[in-house]
CSV table of C-alpha atoms in Angstrom, one decimal:
chain,number,residue,atom,x,y,z
A,1,MET,CA,-38.6,-116.3,-28.6
A,2,SER,CA,-36.7,-113.0,-28.8
A,3,MET,CA,-37.7,-109.8,-27.1
A,4,ASP,CA,-36.4,-106.3,-28.0
A,5,ILE,CA,-35.3,-103.9,-25.3
A,6,ILE,CA,-36.1,-100.3,-26.2
A,7,MET,CA,-35.1,-96.9,-24.7
A,8,PRO,CA,-38.1,-96.2,-22.5
A,9,GLN,CA,-40.0,-93.0,-22.2
A,10,LEU,CA,-38.6,-91.7,-18.9
A,11,GLY,CA,-40.9,-88.8,-18.4
A,12,GLU,CA,-43.2,-86.7,-20.6
A,13,SER,CA,-40.6,-84.2,-21.7
A,14,ILE,CA,-37.8,-86.7,-22.2
A,15,ALA,CA,-36.9,-87.3,-25.9
A,16,GLU,CA,-33.6,-89.3,-25.5
A,17,GLY,CA,-31.5,-91.2,-23.1
A,18,THR,CA,-27.8,-92.3,-22.8
A,19,VAL,CA,-26.8,-95.9,-22.1
A,20,VAL,CA,-24.3,-95.5,-19.1
A,21,LYS,CA,-23.5,-99.2,-18.4
A,22,TRP,CA,-24.7,-102.7,-19.4
A,23,LEU,CA,-25.0,-104.7,-16.1
A,24,VAL,CA,-25.1,-108.1,-17.9
A,25,PRO,CA,-22.7,-109.2,-20.6
A,26,VAL,CA,-23.7,-110.6,-24.0
A,27,GLY,CA,-24.7,-114.3,-23.5
A,28,GLY,CA,-25.5,-113.6,-19.8
A,29,LEU,CA,-28.6,-115.0,-18.2
A,30,ILE,CA,-31.0,-112.4,-16.8
A,31,GLU,CA,-34.0,-112.8,-14.5
A,32,LYS,CA,-37.2,-110.9,-14.9
A,33,ASP,CA,-37.0,-107.5,-13.0
A,34,GLN,CA,-33.2,-107.8,-12.5
A,35,SER,CA,-31.4,-104.7,-13.4
A,36,LEU,CA,-30.2,-104.9,-17.0
A,37,LEU,CA,-28.6,-101.5,-17.8
A,38,GLU,CA,-28.1,-98.0,-16.4
A,39,VAL,CA,-29.7,-95.2,-18.4
A,40,GLU,CA,-29.2,-91.5,-17.9
A,41,THR,CA,-31.5,-88.6,-19.1
A,42,GLU,CA,-31.4,-84.9,-18.6
A,43,LYS,CA,-33.5,-85.4,-15.5
A,44,VAL,CA,-32.6,-88.7,-13.8
A,45,ALA,CA,-30.2,-91.6,-13.8
A,46,LEU,CA,-31.7,-95.0,-13.1
A,47,GLU,CA,-31.4,-98.8,-13.7
A,48,ILE,CA,-33.7,-100.4,-16.2
A,49,PRO,CA,-35.0,-103.9,-15.2
A,50,SER,CA,-35.3,-106.8,-17.6
A,51,PRO,CA,-38.9,-107.4,-18.8
A,52,ALA,CA,-38.4,-111.1,-19.0
A,53,THR,CA,-36.1,-114.0,-17.9
A,54,GLY,CA,-33.8,-115.2,-20.6
A,55,THR,CA,-30.4,-114.6,-22.3
A,56,LEU,CA,-29.0,-111.2,-23.4
A,57,SER,CA,-28.3,-112.3,-27.0
A,58,GLU,CA,-27.3,-108.9,-28.5
A,59,ILE,CA,-26.3,-105.4,-27.4
A,60,ILE,CA,-27.1,-102.9,-30.2
A,61,VAL,CA,-26.5,-99.6,-28.4
A,62,GLN,CA,-23.1,-99.3,-26.7
A,63,GLU,CA,-22.3,-97.7,-23.5
A,64,GLY,CA,-21.9,-93.9,-23.9
A,65,GLU,CA,-24.3,-93.7,-26.8
A,66,THR,CA,-27.3,-91.3,-26.7
A,67,VAL,CA,-30.4,-92.4,-28.7
A,68,PRO,CA,-34.0,-91.2,-29.0
A,69,VAL,CA,-36.8,-92.8,-27.0
A,70,GLY,CA,-38.0,-96.0,-28.7
A,71,THR,CA,-34.7,-97.0,-30.1
A,72,ARG,CA,-33.9,-100.7,-29.9
A,73,LEU,CA,-31.1,-101.1,-27.3
A,74,ALA,CA,-30.7,-104.9,-27.1
A,75,ARG,CA,-32.3,-108.3,-27.6
A,76,ILE,CA,-33.2,-110.9,-25.1
A,77,GLU,CA,-33.8,-114.6,-26.0
A,78,SER,CA,-36.5,-115.6,-23.5
A,79,THR,CA,-35.4,-119.3,-23.7
A,80,PRO,CA,-31.9,-119.5,-22.3
A,81,LEU,CA,-29.4,-121.0,-24.8
A,82,SER,CA,-28.1,-124.5,-24.1
A,83,GLU,CA,-24.4,-123.9,-24.9
A,84,VAL,CA,-23.5,-122.5,-21.5
A,85,ILE,CA,-20.0,-123.4,-20.6
A,86,ASN,CA,-18.9,-121.2,-17.6
A,87,ARG,CA,-19.9,-118.7,-15.0
A,88,VAL,CA,-18.4,-115.2,-14.6
A,89,GLY,CA,-19.3,-113.0,-11.6
A,90,GLY,CA,-22.4,-115.1,-10.9
A,91,VAL,CA,-23.7,-114.7,-14.5
A,92,VAL,CA,-23.8,-117.5,-17.0
A,93,VAL,CA,-22.2,-116.6,-20.2
A,94,ARG,CA,-21.5,-118.0,-23.7
A,95,PRO,CA,-18.1,-117.7,-25.4
A,96,THR,CA,-17.9,-114.9,-27.9
A,97,GLU,CA,-15.9,-114.9,-31.1
A,98,PRO,CA,-12.9,-112.6,-31.2
A,99,THR,CA,-13.4,-109.5,-33.2
A,100,PRO,CA,-11.8,-109.9,-36.6
A,101,GLU,CA,-8.8,-107.6,-37.1
A,102,GLY,CA,-9.9,-104.4,-38.8
A,103,HIS,CA,-13.6,-104.9,-38.0
A,104,HIS,CA,-14.0,-101.5,-36.5
A,105,SER,CA,-16.5,-98.7,-37.1
A,106,PRO,CA,-15.2,-95.6,-39.0
A,107,VAL,CA,-15.7,-93.5,-35.8
A,108,VAL,CA,-13.5,-95.9,-33.7
A,109,ARG,CA,-10.8,-96.0,-36.4
A,110,GLU,CA,-10.7,-92.3,-36.8
A,111,LEU,CA,-10.6,-91.7,-33.0
A,112,ALA,CA,-7.9,-94.3,-32.6
A,113,ARG,CA,-5.8,-92.8,-35.5
A,114,LYS,CA,-6.1,-89.3,-34.2
A,115,HIS,CA,-4.8,-90.2,-30.7
A,116,GLY,CA,-2.3,-92.8,-31.8
A,117,VAL,CA,-4.1,-95.8,-30.2
A,118,ASP,CA,-3.2,-99.3,-31.4
A,119,LEU,CA,-6.5,-101.0,-31.8
A,120,SER,CA,-4.9,-104.4,-31.6
A,121,GLN,CA,-4.0,-103.7,-28.0
A,122,VAL,CA,-7.6,-102.6,-27.0
A,123,THR,CA,-10.0,-105.0,-25.3
A,124,GLY,CA,-13.4,-104.4,-26.7
A,125,THR,CA,-16.4,-104.3,-24.4
A,126,GLY,CA,-19.1,-104.2,-27.2
A,127,SER,CA,-21.1,-107.0,-28.7
A,128,GLY,CA,-18.9,-109.9,-29.7
A,129,GLY,CA,-15.8,-108.2,-28.2
A,130,ARG,CA,-16.2,-105.3,-30.6
A,131,VAL,CA,-14.1,-102.1,-29.7
A,132,THR,CA,-16.5,-99.2,-29.1
A,133,LYS,CA,-15.9,-95.5,-29.0
A,134,LYS,CA,-16.0,-95.5,-25.2
A,135,ASP,CA,-13.2,-98.1,-25.1
A,136,ILE,CA,-11.0,-95.8,-27.1
A,137,GLN,CA,-12.0,-92.8,-24.9
A,138,ASP,CA,-11.1,-94.9,-21.8
A,139,VAL,CA,-7.7,-95.7,-23.3
A,140,ILE,CA,-7.0,-92.1,-24.0
A,141,ALA,CA,-8.1,-91.0,-20.6
A,142,ARG,CA,-5.9,-93.5,-18.7
A,143,SER,CA,-2.5,-92.2,-18.0
A,144,GLY,CA,0.1,-94.5,-19.5
A,145,ALA,CA,-2.3,-96.3,-21.9
A,146,PRO,CA,-0.5,-98.2,-24.7
A,147,VAL,CA,-0.3,-95.8,-27.7
A,148,THR,CA,1.7,-96.0,-30.9
A,149,GLY,CA,2.8,-93.3,-33.3
A,150,ALA,CA,3.5,-89.6,-32.7
A,151,PRO,CA,1.0,-87.8,-30.5
A,152,SER,CA,-1.2,-85.4,-32.4
A,153,SER,CA,-0.9,-81.6,-31.8
A,154,GLY,CA,-4.1,-81.6,-29.7
A,155,GLU,CA,-3.1,-84.6,-27.5
A,156,ARG,CA,-2.8,-84.0,-23.7
A,157,SER,CA,0.5,-84.5,-21.9
A,158,MET,CA,1.1,-87.4,-19.6
A,159,GLY,CA,0.5,-85.1,-16.6
A,160,GLU,CA,-3.1,-84.6,-17.6
A,161,GLU,CA,-6.2,-86.7,-17.7
A,162,ILE,CA,-9.3,-86.2,-19.9
A,163,VAL,CA,-12.5,-87.3,-18.1
A,164,PRO,CA,-15.2,-87.7,-20.7
A,165,PHE,CA,-18.5,-85.7,-20.0
A,166,THR,CA,-21.4,-87.8,-18.8
A,167,GLN,CA,-24.9,-87.0,-20.0
A,168,MET,CA,-25.6,-85.8,-16.5
A,169,ARG,CA,-22.7,-83.5,-16.4
A,170,ARG,CA,-23.5,-82.0,-19.8
A,171,THR,CA,-27.1,-81.5,-18.7
A,172,ILE,CA,-26.1,-79.8,-15.4
A,173,ALA,CA,-23.7,-77.5,-17.2
A,174,GLU,CA,-26.3,-76.5,-19.8
A,175,ARG,CA,-29.0,-75.9,-17.2
A,176,MET,CA,-26.8,-73.8,-14.9
A,177,VAL,CA,-25.7,-71.5,-17.7
A,178,ARG,CA,-29.3,-71.3,-19.0
A,179,SER,CA,-30.5,-70.4,-15.6
A,180,ARG,CA,-28.0,-67.6,-15.2
A,181,GLN,CA,-29.0,-66.3,-18.6
A,182,THR,CA,-32.7,-66.6,-17.9
A,183,SER,CA,-33.2,-65.3,-14.3
A,184,ALA,CA,-32.0,-62.0,-12.8
A,185,HIS,CA,-30.1,-63.7,-9.9
A,186,VAL,CA,-29.8,-61.9,-6.5
A,187,THR,CA,-28.9,-63.5,-3.2
A,188,THR,CA,-29.7,-62.4,0.3
A,189,PHE,CA,-28.3,-63.8,3.5
A,190,PHE,CA,-29.8,-64.4,7.0
A,191,GLU,CA,-28.5,-66.1,10.2
A,192,ALA,CA,-30.7,-68.3,12.3
A,193,ASP,CA,-30.2,-69.4,16.0
A,194,CYS,CA,-30.9,-73.2,16.0
A,195,ALA,CA,-30.7,-73.6,19.8
A,196,GLY,CA,-34.4,-74.6,20.0
A,197,ILE,CA,-34.0,-77.2,17.3
A,198,ALA,CA,-30.7,-78.5,18.8
A,199,LYS,CA,-32.5,-79.1,22.1
A,200,PHE,CA,-35.5,-80.7,20.5
A,201,ARG,CA,-33.2,-83.1,18.5
A,202,GLU,CA,-31.6,-84.5,21.6
A,203,GLY,CA,-32.5,-88.2,21.7
A,204,ARG,CA,-34.2,-88.1,18.3
A,205,ASN,CA,-32.9,-89.3,15.0
A,206,LEU,CA,-33.5,-86.1,13.1
A,207,THR,CA,-31.2,-83.9,11.1
A,208,TYR,CA,-31.7,-80.1,10.7
A,209,LEU,CA,-33.1,-80.5,7.2
A,210,PRO,CA,-36.7,-81.5,8.1
A,211,PHE,CA,-36.9,-78.4,10.3
A,212,VAL,CA,-35.8,-76.2,7.4
A,213,ILE,CA,-38.3,-77.7,5.1
A,214,ARG,CA,-41.0,-77.2,7.6
A,215,ALA,CA,-40.0,-73.6,8.2
A,216,VAL,CA,-39.8,-73.0,4.4
A,217,THR,CA,-43.3,-74.4,3.8
A,218,ARG,CA,-44.9,-72.3,6.5
A,219,ALA,CA,-43.2,-69.2,5.2
A,220,ILE,CA,-44.3,-69.9,1.6
A,221,ARG,CA,-47.9,-70.0,2.8
A,222,GLU,CA,-47.5,-66.3,3.9
A,223,VAL,CA,-45.3,-65.2,1.0
A,224,PRO,CA,-46.7,-67.4,-1.9
A,225,VAL,CA,-44.9,-65.5,-4.7
A,226,VAL,CA,-41.8,-67.3,-3.7
A,227,ASN,CA,-43.5,-70.5,-4.8
A,228,SER,CA,-44.1,-69.5,-8.4
A,229,ALA,CA,-42.7,-69.4,-12.0
A,230,TRP,CA,-42.3,-66.9,-14.8
A,231,GLY,CA,-44.9,-67.2,-17.5
A,232,GLU,CA,-45.5,-65.5,-20.8
A,233,GLN,CA,-48.7,-64.0,-19.6
A,234,GLY,CA,-47.7,-63.3,-16.0
A,235,ILE,CA,-46.4,-64.9,-12.8
A,236,ILE,CA,-47.7,-68.4,-12.2
A,237,VAL,CA,-48.2,-68.8,-8.5
A,238,LYS,CA,-48.2,-72.6,-7.5
A,239,LYS,CA,-50.9,-73.6,-5.1
A,240,ASP,CA,-49.2,-76.9,-4.2
A,241,ILE,CA,-45.9,-76.8,-2.4
A,242,HIS,CA,-43.5,-79.4,-3.8
A,243,VAL,CA,-40.0,-79.0,-2.3
A,244,GLY,CA,-37.0,-80.2,-4.3
A,245,ILE,CA,-34.0,-81.4,-2.3
A,246,ALA,CA,-30.6,-81.1,-4.1
A,247,THR,CA,-28.8,-84.4,-3.7
A,248,ALA,CA,-25.1,-84.8,-4.5
A,249,LEU,CA,-24.2,-87.9,-6.4
A,250,GLU,CA,-20.8,-89.3,-7.2
A,251,ASP,CA,-20.9,-87.9,-10.7
A,252,GLY,CA,-23.4,-85.1,-10.5
A,253,LEU,CA,-26.6,-83.7,-8.9
A,254,LEU,CA,-30.2,-84.7,-8.7
A,255,VAL,CA,-33.2,-82.9,-7.2
A,256,PRO,CA,-35.8,-85.4,-6.0
A,257,VAL,CA,-39.0,-83.8,-4.9
A,258,VAL,CA,-41.0,-84.1,-1.6
A,259,ARG,CA,-44.6,-83.6,-2.8
A,260,HIS,CA,-47.0,-81.6,-0.6
A,261,ALA,CA,-44.2,-80.9,1.9
A,262,ASP,CA,-46.4,-78.5,3.8
A,263,ARG,CA,-48.8,-81.3,4.7
A,264,LYS,CA,-46.1,-83.5,6.4
A,265,GLY,CA,-44.6,-83.6,9.9
A,266,LEU,CA,-41.0,-83.7,10.9
A,267,THR,CA,-40.8,-87.5,11.1
A,268,GLN,CA,-42.4,-88.1,7.8
A,269,LEU,CA,-40.3,-85.4,6.1
A,270,ALA,CA,-37.1,-87.0,7.5
A,271,LYS,CA,-38.0,-90.5,6.3
A,272,GLU,CA,-39.0,-89.3,2.9
A,273,VAL,CA,-35.9,-87.2,2.4
A,274,ALA,CA,-33.7,-90.1,3.5
A,275,ASP,CA,-35.5,-92.5,1.2
A,276,LEU,CA,-35.3,-90.2,-1.9
A,277,ALA,CA,-31.6,-89.5,-1.3
A,278,GLU,CA,-30.7,-93.2,-0.9
A,279,ARG,CA,-32.6,-94.1,-4.1
A,280,ALA,CA,-31.1,-91.2,-6.0
A,281,ARG,CA,-27.6,-92.4,-5.2
A,282,SER,CA,-28.5,-96.1,-6.1
A,283,LYS,CA,-30.3,-94.9,-9.3
A,284,LYS,CA,-33.7,-96.3,-8.2
A,285,LEU,CA,-35.7,-93.0,-8.6
A,286,SER,CA,-38.5,-92.9,-11.1
A,287,PRO,CA,-38.6,-89.9,-13.5
A,288,GLU,CA,-41.7,-88.6,-11.8
A,289,GLU,CA,-39.8,-88.2,-8.5
A,290,VAL,CA,-37.5,-85.5,-9.9
A,291,GLN,CA,-40.2,-83.5,-11.7
A,292,GLY,CA,-42.7,-80.9,-10.6
A,293,GLY,CA,-40.8,-79.1,-7.9
A,294,THR,CA,-41.9,-75.6,-7.0
A,295,PHE,CA,-39.1,-74.5,-4.6
A,296,THR,CA,-35.7,-76.0,-4.0
A,297,ILE,CA,-33.4,-76.4,-0.9
A,298,THR,CA,-29.7,-77.2,-1.2
A,299,ASN,CA,-27.9,-78.2,2.0
A,300,HIS,CA,-24.4,-77.2,1.1
A,301,GLY,CA,-23.3,-77.2,4.8
A,302,GLY,CA,-22.9,-81.0,4.9
A,303,PHE,CA,-19.1,-80.5,4.3
A,304,GLY,CA,-18.7,-77.4,6.4
A,305,SER,CA,-19.6,-74.7,3.9
A,306,LEU,CA,-21.0,-71.6,5.6
A,307,PHE,CA,-22.1,-69.4,2.6
A,308,SER,CA,-23.4,-70.2,-0.9
A,309,THR,CA,-25.0,-68.4,-3.8
A,310,PRO,CA,-26.9,-71.3,-5.3
A,311,ILE,CA,-28.3,-71.1,-8.9
A,312,ILE,CA,-32.1,-71.2,-9.3
A,313,HIS,CA,-33.5,-74.5,-10.5
A,314,GLN,CA,-35.6,-73.4,-13.5
A,315,PRO,CA,-38.5,-72.7,-13.9
A,316,GLN,CA,-38.6,-71.9,-10.3
A,317,VAL,CA,-37.9,-68.4,-8.9
A,318,ALA,CA,-36.0,-69.1,-5.7
A,319,ILE,CA,-33.7,-71.6,-4.0
A,320,LEU,CA,-32.6,-71.7,-0.4
A,321,GLY,CA,-29.1,-72.6,0.6
A,322,VAL,CA,-28.4,-74.0,4.1
A,323,GLY,CA,-24.9,-73.6,5.6
A,324,ALA,CA,-23.3,-75.6,8.3
A,325,ILE,CA,-24.7,-75.2,11.8
A,326,GLN,CA,-21.8,-74.2,14.1
A,327,LYS,CA,-21.6,-72.9,17.6
A,328,ARG,CA,-20.6,-69.3,17.7
A,329,ALA,CA,-20.5,-66.5,20.2
A,330,VAL,CA,-23.5,-64.1,19.8
A,331,VAL,CA,-25.0,-61.2,21.8
A,332,ILE,CA,-28.3,-62.1,23.4
A,333,ASN,CA,-30.0,-59.7,25.9
A,334,GLU,CA,-26.8,-57.6,26.1
A,335,ALA,CA,-24.7,-60.7,27.1
A,336,ILE,CA,-22.4,-63.0,25.1
A,337,ALA,CA,-23.7,-66.5,24.7
A,338,ILE,CA,-22.8,-69.6,22.7
A,339,ARG,CA,-25.5,-70.7,20.2
A,340,PRO,CA,-25.6,-73.2,17.3
A,341,MET,CA,-25.9,-70.7,14.4
A,342,GLY,CA,-26.5,-71.3,10.7
A,343,TYR,CA,-26.4,-69.1,7.7
A,344,LEU,CA,-29.2,-69.2,5.2
A,345,SER,CA,-29.0,-67.8,1.6
A,346,LEU,CA,-31.9,-67.2,-0.7
A,347,SER,CA,-31.1,-66.8,-4.4
A,348,PHE,CA,-34.2,-65.3,-6.1
A,349,ASP,CA,-35.3,-64.2,-9.5
A,350,HIS,CA,-35.5,-60.3,-9.3
A,351,ARG,CA,-37.9,-60.3,-12.3
A,352,VAL,CA,-40.5,-61.8,-10.0
A,353,ILE,CA,-39.4,-61.1,-6.5
A,354,ASP,CA,-38.2,-57.8,-5.1
A,355,GLY,CA,-35.6,-57.6,-2.4
A,356,ALA,CA,-38.1,-56.5,0.3
A,357,THR,CA,-40.3,-59.5,-0.5
A,358,ALA,CA,-37.3,-61.9,-0.4
A,359,ASP,CA,-36.2,-60.5,3.0
A,360,GLN,CA,-39.7,-60.7,4.3
A,361,PHE,CA,-39.8,-64.4,3.3
A,362,MET,CA,-36.4,-65.1,4.9
A,363,ALA,CA,-37.3,-63.3,8.1
A,364,LYS,CA,-40.3,-65.7,8.4
A,365,VAL,CA,-38.1,-68.7,7.7
A,366,LYS,CA,-35.7,-67.5,10.4
A,367,GLY,CA,-38.6,-66.9,12.9
A,368,TYR,CA,-39.9,-70.4,12.4
A,369,LEU,CA,-36.5,-72.0,12.8
A,370,GLU,CA,-35.9,-70.1,16.0
A,371,GLN,CA,-39.2,-71.0,17.7
A,372,SER,CA,-38.9,-73.3,20.8
A,373,GLN,CA,-41.9,-75.5,20.3
A,374,TRP,CA,-41.7,-78.3,17.7
A,375,GLU,CA,-43.6,-81.1,19.4
A,376,HIS,CA,-47.0,-80.4,17.8
A,377,ILE,CA,-45.5,-80.9,14.2
A,378,LEU,CA,-43.7,-84.2,14.7
């Protein structure tokens, strides 16, 4: 009995997805709920589990291809085939017939011709050993790849490398440019003395980020316009506070959301942020976990950065950047003292928020961070 694998609906507003990687080869046995392939959309990258135990009999959509929701991606035979002859990487596979010479798609042949790639020297990763467009792109991108014929006028020199765009990178690029074109970006900077937090963290497994989230949510309650969006009829002030945490991945960025962050204590915030970040990096997030944010925090100080002018995550109207916390000499009560200080930046949409309002919000965030009593919100 065969079963079709289709591109799932990964969120209400998602219309298409990109097949990033097949995790099981054609002919490989797959267990129910075992990860079958990696899919990337404009909002999330995640692994799709197999709906049944069986054999992956056919791959229809190749790696690197973007297709609409509902497109058939592959076929699984729910009864494993008997002609199993060997094991590769822990997966049982069937032998595949070599690709007949010249049996290539027009796109593959044209790309190979343009870049002088000898198709007979390319190992195909597609169904039945078929050479895919991504195979050709990989050959072109690798320095020293076997090529024949004179290079075309547009070909890169051997001292350069072409890294093909991923769907996530294209989406990030489009959204950053669109945000700049949409919002009137302004950034204001504040500095916060984190001595009270540093003392409270002693002996506790807490980073600075939960304290920042807590300070931000308290300040939002007093300056609610920061937690809003631009609407056709007016400013849409959000009653719920869902804080997005920008999370760097190896090949891009995701913003998982801590829902109702204002209702959670430091310990719960720390656990939830760590869990979301780990699952973002391992592609285990659900689409719902990267949607619905009302305010975003980006912790760019993890690698030592002090200042940043982050771009607003649409359709929100503000984003807070957190720089590295470092000990610096400051003047306190007419005396020089050493304190762990951190710079905070707020990029805001000047269509919605005026400078005075932004500074009022940041002054409250600073005040909450500099308080000395944190025990009551653990």
